[in-house]
Short mmCIF file of C-alpha atoms and ligand atoms in Angstrom, two decimals:
data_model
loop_
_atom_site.label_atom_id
_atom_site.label_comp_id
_atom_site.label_asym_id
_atom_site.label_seq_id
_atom_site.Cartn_x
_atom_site.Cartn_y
_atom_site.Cartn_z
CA UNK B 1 6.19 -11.62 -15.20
CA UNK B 2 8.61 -12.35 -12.15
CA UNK B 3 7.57 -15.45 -10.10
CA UNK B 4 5.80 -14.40 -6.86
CA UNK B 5 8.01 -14.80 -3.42
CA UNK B 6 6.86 -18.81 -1.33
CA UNK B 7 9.07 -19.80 0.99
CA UNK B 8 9.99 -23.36 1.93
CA UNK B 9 6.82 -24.09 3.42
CA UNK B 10 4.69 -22.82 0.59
CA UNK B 11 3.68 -19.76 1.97
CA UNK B 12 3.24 -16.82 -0.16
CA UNK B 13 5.08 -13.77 1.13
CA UNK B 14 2.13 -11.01 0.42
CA UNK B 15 3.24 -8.86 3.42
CA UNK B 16 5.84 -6.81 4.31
CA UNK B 17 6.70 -4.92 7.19
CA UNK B 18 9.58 -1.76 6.95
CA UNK B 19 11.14 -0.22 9.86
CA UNK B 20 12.50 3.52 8.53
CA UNK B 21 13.93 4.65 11.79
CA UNK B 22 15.26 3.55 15.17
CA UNK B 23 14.80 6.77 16.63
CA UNK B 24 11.66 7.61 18.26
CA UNK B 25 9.85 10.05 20.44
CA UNK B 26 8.97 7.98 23.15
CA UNK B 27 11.10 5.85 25.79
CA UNK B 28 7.59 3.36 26.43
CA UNK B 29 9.26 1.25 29.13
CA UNK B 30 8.65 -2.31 27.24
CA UNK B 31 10.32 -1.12 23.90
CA UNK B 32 13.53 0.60 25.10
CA UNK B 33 15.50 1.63 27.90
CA UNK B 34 15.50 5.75 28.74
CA UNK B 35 19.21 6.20 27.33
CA UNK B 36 18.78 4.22 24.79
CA UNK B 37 21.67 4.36 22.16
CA UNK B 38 20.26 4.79 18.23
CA UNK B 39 21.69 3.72 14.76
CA UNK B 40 24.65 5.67 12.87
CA UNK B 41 22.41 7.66 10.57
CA UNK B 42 24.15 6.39 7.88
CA UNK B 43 23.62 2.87 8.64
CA UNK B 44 20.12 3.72 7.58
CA UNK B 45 18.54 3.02 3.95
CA UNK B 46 18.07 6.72 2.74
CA UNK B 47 14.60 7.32 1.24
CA UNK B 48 15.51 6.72 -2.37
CA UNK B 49 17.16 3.42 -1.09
CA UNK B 50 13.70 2.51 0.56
CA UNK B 51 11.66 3.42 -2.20
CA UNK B 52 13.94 0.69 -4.49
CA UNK B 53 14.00 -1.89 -1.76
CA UNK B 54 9.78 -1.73 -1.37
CA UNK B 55 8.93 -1.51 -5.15
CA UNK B 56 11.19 -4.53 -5.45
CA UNK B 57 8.93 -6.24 -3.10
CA UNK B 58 5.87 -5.03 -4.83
CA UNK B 59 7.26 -6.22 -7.95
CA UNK B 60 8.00 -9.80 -6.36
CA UNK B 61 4.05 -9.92 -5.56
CA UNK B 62 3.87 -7.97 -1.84
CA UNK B 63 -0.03 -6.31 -1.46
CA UNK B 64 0.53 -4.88 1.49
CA UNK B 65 2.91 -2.68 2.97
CA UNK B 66 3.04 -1.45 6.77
CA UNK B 67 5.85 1.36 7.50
CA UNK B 68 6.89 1.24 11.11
CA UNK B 69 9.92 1.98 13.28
CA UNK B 70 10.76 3.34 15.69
CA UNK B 71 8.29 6.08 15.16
CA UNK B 72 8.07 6.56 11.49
CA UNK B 73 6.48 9.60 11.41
CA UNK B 74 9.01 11.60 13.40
CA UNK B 75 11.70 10.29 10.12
CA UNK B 76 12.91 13.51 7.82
CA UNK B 77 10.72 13.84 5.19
CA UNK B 78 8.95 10.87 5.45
CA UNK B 79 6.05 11.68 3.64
CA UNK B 80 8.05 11.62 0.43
CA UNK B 81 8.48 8.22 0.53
CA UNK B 82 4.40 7.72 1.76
CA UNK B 83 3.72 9.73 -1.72
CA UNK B 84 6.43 7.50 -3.57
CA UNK B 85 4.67 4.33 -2.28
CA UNK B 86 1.68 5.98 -2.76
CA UNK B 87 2.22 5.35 -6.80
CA UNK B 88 1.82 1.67 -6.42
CA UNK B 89 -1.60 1.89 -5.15
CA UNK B 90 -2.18 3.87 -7.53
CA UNK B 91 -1.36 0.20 -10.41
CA UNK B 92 -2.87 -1.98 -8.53
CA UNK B 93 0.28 -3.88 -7.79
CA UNK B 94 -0.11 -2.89 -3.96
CA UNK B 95 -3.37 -3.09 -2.26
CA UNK B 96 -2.74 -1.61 1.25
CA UNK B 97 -0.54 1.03 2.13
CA UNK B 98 -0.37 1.68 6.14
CA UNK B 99 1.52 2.44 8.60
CA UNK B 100 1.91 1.89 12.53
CA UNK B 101 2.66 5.16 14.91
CA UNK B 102 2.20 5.96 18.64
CA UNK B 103 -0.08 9.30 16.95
CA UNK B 104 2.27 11.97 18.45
CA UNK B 105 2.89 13.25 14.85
CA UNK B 106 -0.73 12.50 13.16
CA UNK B 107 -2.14 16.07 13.66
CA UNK B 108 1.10 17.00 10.88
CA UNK B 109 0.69 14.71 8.89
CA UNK B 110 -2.71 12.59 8.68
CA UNK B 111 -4.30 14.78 5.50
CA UNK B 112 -0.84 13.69 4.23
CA UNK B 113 -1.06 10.04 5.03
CA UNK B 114 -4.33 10.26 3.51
CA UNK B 115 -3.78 12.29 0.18
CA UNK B 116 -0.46 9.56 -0.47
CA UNK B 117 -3.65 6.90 -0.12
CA UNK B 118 -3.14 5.62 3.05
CA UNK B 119 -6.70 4.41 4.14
CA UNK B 120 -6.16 2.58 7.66
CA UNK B 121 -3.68 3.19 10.30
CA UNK B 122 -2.86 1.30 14.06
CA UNK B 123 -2.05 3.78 16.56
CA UNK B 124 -0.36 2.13 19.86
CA UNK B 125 -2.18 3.33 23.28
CA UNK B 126 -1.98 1.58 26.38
CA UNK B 127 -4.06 3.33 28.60
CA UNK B 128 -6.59 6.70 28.78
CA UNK B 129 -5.09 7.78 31.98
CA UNK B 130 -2.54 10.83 31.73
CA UNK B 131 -0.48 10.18 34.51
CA UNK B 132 -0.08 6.25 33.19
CA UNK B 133 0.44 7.24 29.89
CA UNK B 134 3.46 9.25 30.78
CA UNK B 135 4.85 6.17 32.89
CA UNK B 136 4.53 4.53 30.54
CA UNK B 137 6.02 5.94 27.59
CA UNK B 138 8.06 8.64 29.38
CA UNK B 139 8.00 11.12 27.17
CA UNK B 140 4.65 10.77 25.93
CA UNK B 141 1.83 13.26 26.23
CA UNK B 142 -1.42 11.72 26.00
CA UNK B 143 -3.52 14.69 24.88
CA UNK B 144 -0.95 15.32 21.64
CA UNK B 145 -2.09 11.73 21.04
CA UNK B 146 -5.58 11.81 21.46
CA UNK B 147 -5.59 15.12 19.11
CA UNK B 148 -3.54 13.00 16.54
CA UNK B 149 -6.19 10.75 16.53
CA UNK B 150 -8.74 12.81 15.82
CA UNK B 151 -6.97 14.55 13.39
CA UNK B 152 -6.70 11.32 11.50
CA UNK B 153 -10.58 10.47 11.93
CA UNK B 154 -11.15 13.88 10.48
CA UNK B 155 -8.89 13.02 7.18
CA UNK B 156 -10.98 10.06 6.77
CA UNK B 157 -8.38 7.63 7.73
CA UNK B 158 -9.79 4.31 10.33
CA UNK B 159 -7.91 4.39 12.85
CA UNK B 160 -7.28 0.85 15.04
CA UNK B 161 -6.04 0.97 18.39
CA UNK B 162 -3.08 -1.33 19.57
CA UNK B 163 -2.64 -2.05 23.22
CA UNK B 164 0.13 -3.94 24.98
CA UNK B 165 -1.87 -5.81 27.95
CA UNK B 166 0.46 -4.98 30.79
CA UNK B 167 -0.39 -6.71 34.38
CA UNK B 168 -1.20 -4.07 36.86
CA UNK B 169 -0.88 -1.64 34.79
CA UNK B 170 -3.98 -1.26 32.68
CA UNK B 171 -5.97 -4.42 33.36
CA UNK B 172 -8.41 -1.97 35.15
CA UNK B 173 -8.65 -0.25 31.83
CA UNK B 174 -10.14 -3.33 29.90
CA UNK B 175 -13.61 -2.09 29.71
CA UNK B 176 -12.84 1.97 29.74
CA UNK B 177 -10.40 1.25 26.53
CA UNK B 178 -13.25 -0.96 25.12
CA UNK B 179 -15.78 1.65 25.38
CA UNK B 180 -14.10 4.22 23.83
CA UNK B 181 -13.32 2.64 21.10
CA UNK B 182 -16.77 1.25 20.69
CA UNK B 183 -18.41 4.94 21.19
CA UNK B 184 -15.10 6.26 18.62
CA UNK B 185 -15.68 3.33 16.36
CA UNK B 186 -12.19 2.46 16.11
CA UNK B 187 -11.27 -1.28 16.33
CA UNK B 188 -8.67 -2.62 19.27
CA UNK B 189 -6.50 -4.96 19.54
CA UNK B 190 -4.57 -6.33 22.58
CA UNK B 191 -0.99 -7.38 22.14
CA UNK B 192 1.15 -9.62 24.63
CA UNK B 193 4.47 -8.44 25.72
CA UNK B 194 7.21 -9.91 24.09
CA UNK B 195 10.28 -10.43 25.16
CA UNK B 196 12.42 -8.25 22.55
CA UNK B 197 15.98 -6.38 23.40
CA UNK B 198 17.56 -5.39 26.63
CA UNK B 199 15.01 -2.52 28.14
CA UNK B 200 16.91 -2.00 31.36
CA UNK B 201 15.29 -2.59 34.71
CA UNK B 202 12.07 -3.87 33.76
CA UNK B 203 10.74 -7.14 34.50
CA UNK B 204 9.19 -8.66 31.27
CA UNK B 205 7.53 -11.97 33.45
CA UNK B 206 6.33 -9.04 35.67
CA UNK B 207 4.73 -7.25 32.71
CA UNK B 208 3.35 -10.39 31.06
CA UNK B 209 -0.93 -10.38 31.37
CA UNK B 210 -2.16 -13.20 28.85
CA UNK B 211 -4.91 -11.99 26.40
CA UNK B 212 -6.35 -15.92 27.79
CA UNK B 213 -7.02 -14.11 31.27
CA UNK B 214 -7.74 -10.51 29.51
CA UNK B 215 -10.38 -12.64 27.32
CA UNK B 216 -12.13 -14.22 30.29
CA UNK B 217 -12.80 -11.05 31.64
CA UNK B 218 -14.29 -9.42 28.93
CA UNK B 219 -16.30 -12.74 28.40
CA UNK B 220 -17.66 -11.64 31.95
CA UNK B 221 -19.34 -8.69 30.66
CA UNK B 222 -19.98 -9.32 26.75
CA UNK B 223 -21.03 -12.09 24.40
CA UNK B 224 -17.91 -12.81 22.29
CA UNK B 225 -17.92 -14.64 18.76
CA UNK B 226 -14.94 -15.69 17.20
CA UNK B 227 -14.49 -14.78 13.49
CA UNK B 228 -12.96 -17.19 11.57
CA UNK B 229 -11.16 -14.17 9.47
CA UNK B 230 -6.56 -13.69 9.58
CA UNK B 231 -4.79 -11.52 7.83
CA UNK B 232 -2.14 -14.26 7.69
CA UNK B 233 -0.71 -12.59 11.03
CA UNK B 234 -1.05 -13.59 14.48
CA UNK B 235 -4.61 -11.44 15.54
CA UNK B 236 -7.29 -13.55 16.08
CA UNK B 237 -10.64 -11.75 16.47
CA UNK B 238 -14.03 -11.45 18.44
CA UNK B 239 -17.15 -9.96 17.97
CA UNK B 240 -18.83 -8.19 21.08
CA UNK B 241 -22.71 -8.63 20.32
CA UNK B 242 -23.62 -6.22 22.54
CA UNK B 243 -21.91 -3.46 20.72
CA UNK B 244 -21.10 -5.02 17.62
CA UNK B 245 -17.09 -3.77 17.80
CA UNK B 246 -14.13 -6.25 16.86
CA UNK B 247 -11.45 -6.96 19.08
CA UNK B 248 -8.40 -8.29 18.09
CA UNK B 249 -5.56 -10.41 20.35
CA UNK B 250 -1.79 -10.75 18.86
CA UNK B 251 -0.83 -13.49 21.07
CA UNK B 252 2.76 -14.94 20.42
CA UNK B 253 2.93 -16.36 23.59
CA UNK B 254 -0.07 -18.15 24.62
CA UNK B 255 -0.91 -19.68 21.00
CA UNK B 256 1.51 -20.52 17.66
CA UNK B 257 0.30 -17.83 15.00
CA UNK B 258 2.96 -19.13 12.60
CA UNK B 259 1.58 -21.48 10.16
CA UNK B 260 -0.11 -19.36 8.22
CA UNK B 261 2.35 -16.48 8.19
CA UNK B 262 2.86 -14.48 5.03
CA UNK B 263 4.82 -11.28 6.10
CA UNK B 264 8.67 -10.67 6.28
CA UNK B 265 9.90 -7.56 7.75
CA UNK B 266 13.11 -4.82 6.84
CA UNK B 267 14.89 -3.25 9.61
CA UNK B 268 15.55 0.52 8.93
CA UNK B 269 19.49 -0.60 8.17
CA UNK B 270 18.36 -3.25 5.47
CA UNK B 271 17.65 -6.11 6.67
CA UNK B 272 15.50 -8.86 6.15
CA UNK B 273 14.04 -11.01 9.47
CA UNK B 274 11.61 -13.68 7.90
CA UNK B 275 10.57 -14.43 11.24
CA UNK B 276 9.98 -11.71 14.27
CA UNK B 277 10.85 -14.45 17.03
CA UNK B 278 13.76 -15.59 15.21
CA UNK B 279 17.40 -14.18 15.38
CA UNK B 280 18.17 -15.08 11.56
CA UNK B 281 18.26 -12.76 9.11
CA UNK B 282 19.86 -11.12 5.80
CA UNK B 283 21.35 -8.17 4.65
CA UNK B 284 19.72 -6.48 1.64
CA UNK B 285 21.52 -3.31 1.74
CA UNK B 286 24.63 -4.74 0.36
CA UNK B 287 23.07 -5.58 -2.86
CA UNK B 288 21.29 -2.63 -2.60
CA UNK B 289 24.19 -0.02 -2.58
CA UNK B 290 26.18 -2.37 -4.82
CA UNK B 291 24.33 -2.05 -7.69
CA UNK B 292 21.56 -0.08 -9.77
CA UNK B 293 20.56 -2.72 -11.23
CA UNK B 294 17.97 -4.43 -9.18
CA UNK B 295 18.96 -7.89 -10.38
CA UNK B 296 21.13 -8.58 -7.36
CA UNK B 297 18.53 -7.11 -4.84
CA UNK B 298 15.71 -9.65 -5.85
CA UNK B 299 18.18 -12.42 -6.03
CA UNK B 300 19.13 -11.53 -2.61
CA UNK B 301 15.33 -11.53 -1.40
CA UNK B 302 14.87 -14.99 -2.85
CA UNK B 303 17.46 -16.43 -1.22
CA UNK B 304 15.99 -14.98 2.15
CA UNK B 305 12.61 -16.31 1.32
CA UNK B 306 13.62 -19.45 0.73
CA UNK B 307 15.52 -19.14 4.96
CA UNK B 308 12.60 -18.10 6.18
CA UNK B 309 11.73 -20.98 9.45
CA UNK B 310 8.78 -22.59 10.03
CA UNK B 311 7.95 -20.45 13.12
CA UNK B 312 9.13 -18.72 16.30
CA UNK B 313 10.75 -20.35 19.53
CA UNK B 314 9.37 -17.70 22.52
CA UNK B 315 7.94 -19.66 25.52
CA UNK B 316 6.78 -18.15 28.81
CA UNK B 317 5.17 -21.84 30.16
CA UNK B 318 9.25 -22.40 32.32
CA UNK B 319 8.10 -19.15 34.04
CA UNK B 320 11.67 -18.11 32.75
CA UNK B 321 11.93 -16.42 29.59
CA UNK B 322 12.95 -18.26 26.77
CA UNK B 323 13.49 -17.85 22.86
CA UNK B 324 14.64 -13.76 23.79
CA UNK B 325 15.46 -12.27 20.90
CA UNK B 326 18.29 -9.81 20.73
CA UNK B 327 17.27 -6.88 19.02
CA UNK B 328 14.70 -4.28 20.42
CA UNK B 329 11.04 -4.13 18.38
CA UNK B 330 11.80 -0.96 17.23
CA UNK B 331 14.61 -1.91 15.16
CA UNK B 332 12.94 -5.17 13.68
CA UNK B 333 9.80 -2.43 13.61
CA UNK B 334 6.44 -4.23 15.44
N1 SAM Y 401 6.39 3.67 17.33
C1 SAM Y 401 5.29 3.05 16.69
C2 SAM Y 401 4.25 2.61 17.69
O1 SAM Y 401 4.54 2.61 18.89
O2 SAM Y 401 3.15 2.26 17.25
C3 SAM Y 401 5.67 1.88 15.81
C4 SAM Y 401 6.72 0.95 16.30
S1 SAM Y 401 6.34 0.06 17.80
C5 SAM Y 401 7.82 -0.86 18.03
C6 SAM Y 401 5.13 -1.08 17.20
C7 SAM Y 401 4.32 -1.80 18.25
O3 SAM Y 401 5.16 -2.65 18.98
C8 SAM Y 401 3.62 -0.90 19.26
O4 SAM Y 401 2.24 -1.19 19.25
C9 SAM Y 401 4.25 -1.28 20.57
O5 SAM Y 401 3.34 -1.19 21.61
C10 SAM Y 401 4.68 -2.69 20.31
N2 SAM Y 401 5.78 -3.17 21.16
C11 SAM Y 401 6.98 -2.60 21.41
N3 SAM Y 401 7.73 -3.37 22.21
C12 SAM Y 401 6.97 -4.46 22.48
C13 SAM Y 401 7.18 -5.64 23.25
N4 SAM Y 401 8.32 -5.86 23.91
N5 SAM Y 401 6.17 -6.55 23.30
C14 SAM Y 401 5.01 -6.36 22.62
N6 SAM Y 401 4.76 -5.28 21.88
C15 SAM Y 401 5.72 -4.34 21.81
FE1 SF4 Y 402 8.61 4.33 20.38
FE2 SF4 Y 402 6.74 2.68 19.51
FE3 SF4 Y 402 8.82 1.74 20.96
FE4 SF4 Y 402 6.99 3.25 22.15
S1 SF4 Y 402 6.66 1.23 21.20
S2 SF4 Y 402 9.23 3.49 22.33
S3 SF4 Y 402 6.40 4.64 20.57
S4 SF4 Y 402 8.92 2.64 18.96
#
């Protein structure tokens, strides 16, 4: 029995997040800039090299696994590796396989997602508008996305709904995105811009609505509750009384979500950020190519672990913006 993965301030690391691409179908204008330049391909972990990494995890006491990216779903032959993780579930050793996607691909592949045992998914939508959505996400097509969705109802999988709260551009939308998920019965959660990679043009402080302000409002037209319930990450969720739906705010910004964090995450080249706000990290794909043996791996992902800093340095409050990290979200995956 190996000992399970704490880190230096005696949190358990139960969570992990993989990134399995850069690439991506979209350009959304917060993420990455139009032209943005992608990874070597073979800078990336193959599938095989994936499937090693995450089972050492699992086998280092990790429940829950979220694939990301980029868009993960637009990777070759991802759903191999969905099916290979899929065995895990299948033990016992992992209790949540899921996966986050911006839905352009789920009409493909949501039976598939759902046969590999994939149960919930978060698909990221800002706004119901067409016209916004495209400005927003440049190459997106809303309707592709809203069929995805459905698509993924229809295999049985829950789908929750992640929206970045963007100032003038869909704080009109509060109560329109509220009430469709309520009437869809999909759960939403806001998320606060962060301030992640060079995107070009776009001015982050411009973008930045806190969820404090987007709260207020919807305090203006329902009853909120808090519920004392975390997944160990940084959502924090209401109840509305008045139609019984959960909403969900990732606030990085406004509040400190760190103390009780229990996830790491693995960038699609192999690396390990303990810490989303934080530049430090470690390479596992080194040990990982340089042996079959998984002996150096999990040596290498303690000695990560035990790196891993007590929290994230991103502050807004200079009206400047400070802590930036380097890389873009959809290398670290979000
Ligand atoms: N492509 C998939 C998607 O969009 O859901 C998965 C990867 S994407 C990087 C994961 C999440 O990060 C999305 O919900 C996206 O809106 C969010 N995101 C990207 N850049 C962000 C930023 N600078 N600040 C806050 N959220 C961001
Ligand atoms: Fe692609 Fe997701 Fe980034 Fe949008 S947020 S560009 S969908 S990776």
């Amino acid at each position: 029995m190996q000992l399970p993965l704490v880190d230096p301030f005696e949190r358990a690391i139960r969570y992990l997040r993989v990134s399995v691409t850069d690439r991506c179908d979209f350009r959304c204008v917060y993420c990455m800039s139009e032209d943005m330049t992608f990874l070597p391909k073979k800078d990336l972990l193959t599938l095989e090299e994936l499937d090693r990494l995450c089972s050492a995890f699992v086998r280092l006491g990790v429940q829950k696994l979220r694939i990301t990216g980029g868009e993960p779903l637009v990777r070759r032959d991802i759903m191999t590796f969905f099916r290979a993780m899929g065995r895990h579930l299948e033990t016992g050793a992992l209790n949540e396989l899921t996966v986050t996607t911006n839905g352009s691909q789920l009409q493909r592949f949501a039976t598939d997602l759902a046969q590999a045992g994939v149960r919930r998914i978060n698909v990221s939508l800002d706004t119901l508008d067409d016209a916004k959505f495209t400005a927003i996400t440049r190459w997106g097509r809303l309707p592709q996305v809203l069929r995805g969705i459905e698509a993924a109802r229809a295999a049985g999988l829950r789908v929750k709904i992640n929206t970045v709260a963007l100032k003038g551009f869909n704080e009109d939308e509060l109560f329109s995105l509220a009430d469709w998920c309520a009437r869809e019965d999909m759960d939403l959660t806001f998320i606060e811009v962060m301030p992640m990679g060079d995107i070009g043009n776009e001015d982050r402080l411009g973008q930045y609505w806190s969820l404090e302000d987007l709260r207020s409002r919807l305090a203006e037209r329902f009853s909120l509750t808090d519920l004392g319930e975390s997944s160990g990450g940084p959502a924090r969720y209401v109840r509305l009384a008045e139609t019984g739906q959960k909403i969900g705010f990732i606030t990085p910004l406004s509040h400190n979500f760190c103390e009780s964090c229990n996830r790491v995450r693995i960038t699609c080249t192999g690396e390990i950020y303990t810490c989303l706000g934080q530049d430090g990290h470690s390479d596992l794909r080194a040990p990982l190519r340089g042996s079959d043996a998984d002996a150096d791996l999990e040596a290498a992902i303690r000695r990560a672990i035990a790196l891993k800093p007590r929290g994230h340095d991103f502050d807004y409050s200079r009206q400047q913006v400070d802590g930036k990290v380097a890389r873009h979200m959809s290398h670290t995956g979000g």
